[in-house]
Protein backbone atom coordinates (compact mmCIF):
# COMPACT_ATOMS: atom_id res chain seq x y z
CA UNK A 1 0.00 0.00 0.00
CA UNK A 2 1.03 3.61 -0.50
CA UNK A 3 -0.49 7.05 -0.68
CA UNK A 4 -1.81 9.92 1.40
CA UNK A 5 -2.49 9.32 5.09
CA UNK A 6 -3.19 11.50 8.11
CA UNK A 7 -1.75 11.44 11.60
CA UNK A 8 -3.28 13.07 14.66
CA UNK A 9 -0.72 14.36 17.13
CA UNK A 10 -0.59 16.70 20.10
CA UNK A 11 -0.31 20.24 18.76
CA UNK A 12 2.80 20.92 20.83
CA UNK A 13 4.50 17.84 19.32
CA UNK A 14 3.81 18.54 15.64
CA UNK A 15 7.57 18.75 15.00
CA UNK A 16 7.83 15.12 16.14
CA UNK A 17 5.10 13.81 13.84
CA UNK A 18 7.42 11.18 12.33
CA UNK A 19 9.21 10.30 15.57
CA UNK A 20 8.56 6.99 17.33
CA UNK A 21 6.84 7.07 20.72
CA UNK A 22 8.97 7.69 23.79
CA UNK A 23 10.62 4.64 25.40
CA UNK A 24 8.02 4.40 28.17
CA UNK A 25 4.98 4.82 25.89
CA UNK A 26 2.78 1.90 24.88
CA UNK A 27 -0.09 1.75 22.40
CA UNK A 28 -2.60 -0.62 20.86
CA UNK A 29 0.09 -2.14 18.63
CA UNK A 30 3.34 -1.43 20.44
CA UNK A 31 4.96 -2.23 23.75
CA UNK A 32 7.07 0.39 25.54
CA UNK A 33 10.20 0.96 23.49
CA UNK A 34 8.79 -0.42 20.22
CA UNK A 35 8.47 1.97 17.27
CA UNK A 36 4.97 2.62 15.95
CA UNK A 37 3.48 5.26 13.68
CA UNK A 38 -0.31 5.44 13.78
CA UNK A 39 -2.18 7.00 10.84
CA UNK A 40 -5.45 6.91 8.93
CA UNK A 41 -6.40 7.17 5.23
CA UNK A 42 -8.82 10.03 6.00
CA UNK A 43 -8.25 13.13 8.12
CA UNK A 44 -11.66 12.80 9.79
CA UNK A 45 -10.88 9.18 10.68
CA UNK A 46 -7.61 10.29 12.30
CA UNK A 47 -9.55 12.82 14.38
CA UNK A 48 -12.16 10.24 15.39
CA UNK A 49 -9.38 7.80 16.36
CA UNK A 50 -8.07 10.25 18.97
CA UNK A 51 -11.38 11.80 20.02
CA UNK A 52 -11.47 9.78 23.25
CA UNK A 53 -8.02 11.03 24.23
CA UNK A 54 -9.06 14.59 23.37
CA UNK A 55 -12.13 14.35 25.60
CA UNK A 56 -10.03 12.77 28.34
CA UNK A 57 -7.11 15.19 28.50
CA UNK A 58 -8.47 18.30 26.76
CA UNK A 59 -5.15 18.84 24.96
CA UNK A 60 -5.33 20.19 21.40
CA UNK A 61 -4.37 17.92 18.52
CA UNK A 62 -3.57 18.64 14.90
CA UNK A 63 -3.91 16.44 11.85
CA UNK A 64 -0.81 16.17 9.67
CA UNK A 65 -1.01 14.94 6.05
CA UNK A 66 1.62 12.30 5.29
CA UNK A 67 2.81 10.57 2.14
CA UNK A 68 3.50 6.87 2.59
CA UNK A 69 5.81 5.07 0.17
CA UNK A 70 5.24 1.41 -0.67
CA UNK A 71 4.60 -0.56 2.52
CA UNK A 72 3.73 -4.21 3.14
CA UNK A 73 1.10 -4.31 5.83
CA UNK A 74 -0.88 -7.12 7.38
CA UNK A 75 -4.57 -6.45 6.76
CA UNK A 76 -6.81 -7.51 9.64
CA UNK A 77 -9.86 -6.66 7.51
CA UNK A 78 -9.24 -9.91 5.59
CA UNK A 79 -10.96 -12.46 7.80
CA UNK A 80 -9.89 -15.47 5.70
CA UNK A 81 -6.18 -14.55 5.81
CA UNK A 82 -6.40 -13.95 9.56
CA UNK A 83 -8.01 -17.38 10.01
CA UNK A 84 -5.43 -19.04 7.76
CA UNK A 85 -2.58 -17.56 9.82
CA UNK A 86 -4.25 -18.21 13.17
CA UNK A 87 -4.65 -14.52 13.99
CA UNK A 88 -7.75 -13.69 15.99
CA UNK A 89 -8.61 -10.24 14.71
CA UNK A 90 -11.11 -9.76 17.56
CA UNK A 91 -8.12 -9.46 19.93
CA UNK A 92 -7.50 -6.06 18.35
CA UNK A 93 -10.93 -4.86 19.46
CA UNK A 94 -10.27 -5.46 23.17
CA UNK A 95 -9.65 -2.08 24.87
CA UNK A 96 -5.89 -2.12 25.40
CA UNK A 97 -5.50 0.53 28.10
CA UNK A 98 -7.60 -1.24 30.78
CA UNK A 99 -5.69 -4.47 30.10
CA UNK A 100 -2.37 -2.71 30.57
CA UNK A 101 -3.61 -0.88 33.68
CA UNK A 102 -4.61 -4.26 35.17
CA UNK A 103 -1.09 -5.60 34.61
CA UNK A 104 -2.10 -7.78 31.66
CA UNK A 105 -0.70 -7.81 28.16
CA UNK A 106 -3.17 -6.21 25.74
CA UNK A 107 -4.36 -8.92 23.30
CA UNK A 108 -3.75 -6.60 20.34
CA UNK A 109 0.00 -6.86 21.02
CA UNK A 110 -0.15 -10.53 20.00
CA UNK A 111 -1.61 -9.57 16.63
CA UNK A 112 1.13 -6.99 16.15
CA UNK A 113 3.73 -9.59 17.16
CA UNK A 114 2.32 -11.97 14.54
CA UNK A 115 2.42 -9.29 11.84
CA UNK A 116 6.01 -8.40 12.76
CA UNK A 117 6.97 -12.11 12.66
CA UNK A 118 5.53 -12.29 9.13
CA UNK A 119 7.88 -9.46 8.10
CA UNK A 120 5.11 -6.88 7.69
CA UNK A 121 5.98 -3.18 7.82
CA UNK A 122 2.76 -2.58 9.72
CA UNK A 123 -0.80 -3.64 10.40
CA UNK A 124 -4.23 -2.46 9.29
CA UNK A 125 -6.64 -2.06 12.16
CA UNK A 126 -10.41 -2.14 11.68
CA UNK A 127 -11.97 0.92 13.27
CA UNK A 128 -14.06 0.36 16.35
CA UNK A 129 -15.93 3.66 15.81
CA UNK A 130 -16.24 4.12 12.04
CA UNK A 131 -18.30 1.59 10.04
CA UNK A 132 -15.97 0.33 7.30
CA UNK A 133 -13.18 2.55 8.62
CA UNK A 134 -9.62 1.49 9.25
CA UNK A 135 -6.25 2.75 10.39
CA UNK A 136 -2.61 1.81 9.75
CA UNK A 137 0.16 1.32 12.26
CA UNK A 138 3.69 1.11 10.87
CA UNK A 139 6.30 -0.85 12.81
CA UNK A 140 9.22 0.64 10.86
CA UNK A 141 9.70 3.61 8.55
CA UNK A 142 12.36 5.91 7.14
CA UNK A 143 15.20 3.44 7.62
CA UNK A 144 16.92 1.04 5.20
CA UNK A 145 14.48 -1.58 3.90
CA UNK A 146 11.46 0.19 5.39
CA UNK A 147 8.76 2.31 3.78
CA UNK A 148 9.25 6.05 3.56
CA UNK A 149 6.92 8.50 5.27
CA UNK A 150 7.09 12.25 4.70
CA UNK A 151 5.05 15.24 5.78
CA UNK A 152 2.88 16.13 2.78
CA UNK A 153 1.11 19.33 3.77
CA UNK A 154 0.26 21.76 6.50
CA UNK A 155 -1.13 20.53 9.82
CA UNK A 156 -4.71 21.53 10.59
CA UNK A 157 -6.59 21.58 13.90
CA UNK A 158 -8.41 18.45 15.05
CA UNK A 159 -11.74 19.84 16.21
CA UNK A 160 -14.31 17.55 17.75
CA UNK A 161 -17.88 17.76 16.50
CA UNK A 162 -20.62 18.29 19.09
CA UNK A 163 -21.44 14.56 19.07
CA UNK A 164 -17.75 13.60 19.43
CA UNK A 165 -17.36 15.93 22.40
CA UNK A 166 -20.05 14.06 24.31
CA UNK A 167 -19.81 10.47 23.07
CA UNK A 168 -17.91 7.84 24.96
Coordinates of C-alpha atoms in Angstrom, one line a residue, residues 44 47-48 50-52 54-55 157-167:
X44 CA -11.7 12.8 9.8
X47 CA -9.5 12.8 14.4
X48 CA -12.2 10.2 15.4
X50 CA -8.1 10.3 19.0
X51 CA -11.4 11.8 20.0
X52 CA -11.5 9.8 23.3
X54 CA -9.1 14.6 23.4
X55 CA -12.1 14.4 25.6
X157 CA -6.6 21.6 13.9
X158 CA -8.4 18.5 15.1
X159 CA -11.7 19.8 16.2
X160 CA -14.3 17.6 17.7
X161 CA -17.9 17.8 16.5
X162 CA -20.6 18.3 19.1
X163 CA -21.4 14.6 19.1
X164 CA -17.7 13.6 19.4
X165 CA -17.4 15.9 22.4
X166 CA -20.0 14.1 24.3
X167 CA -19.8 10.5 23.1

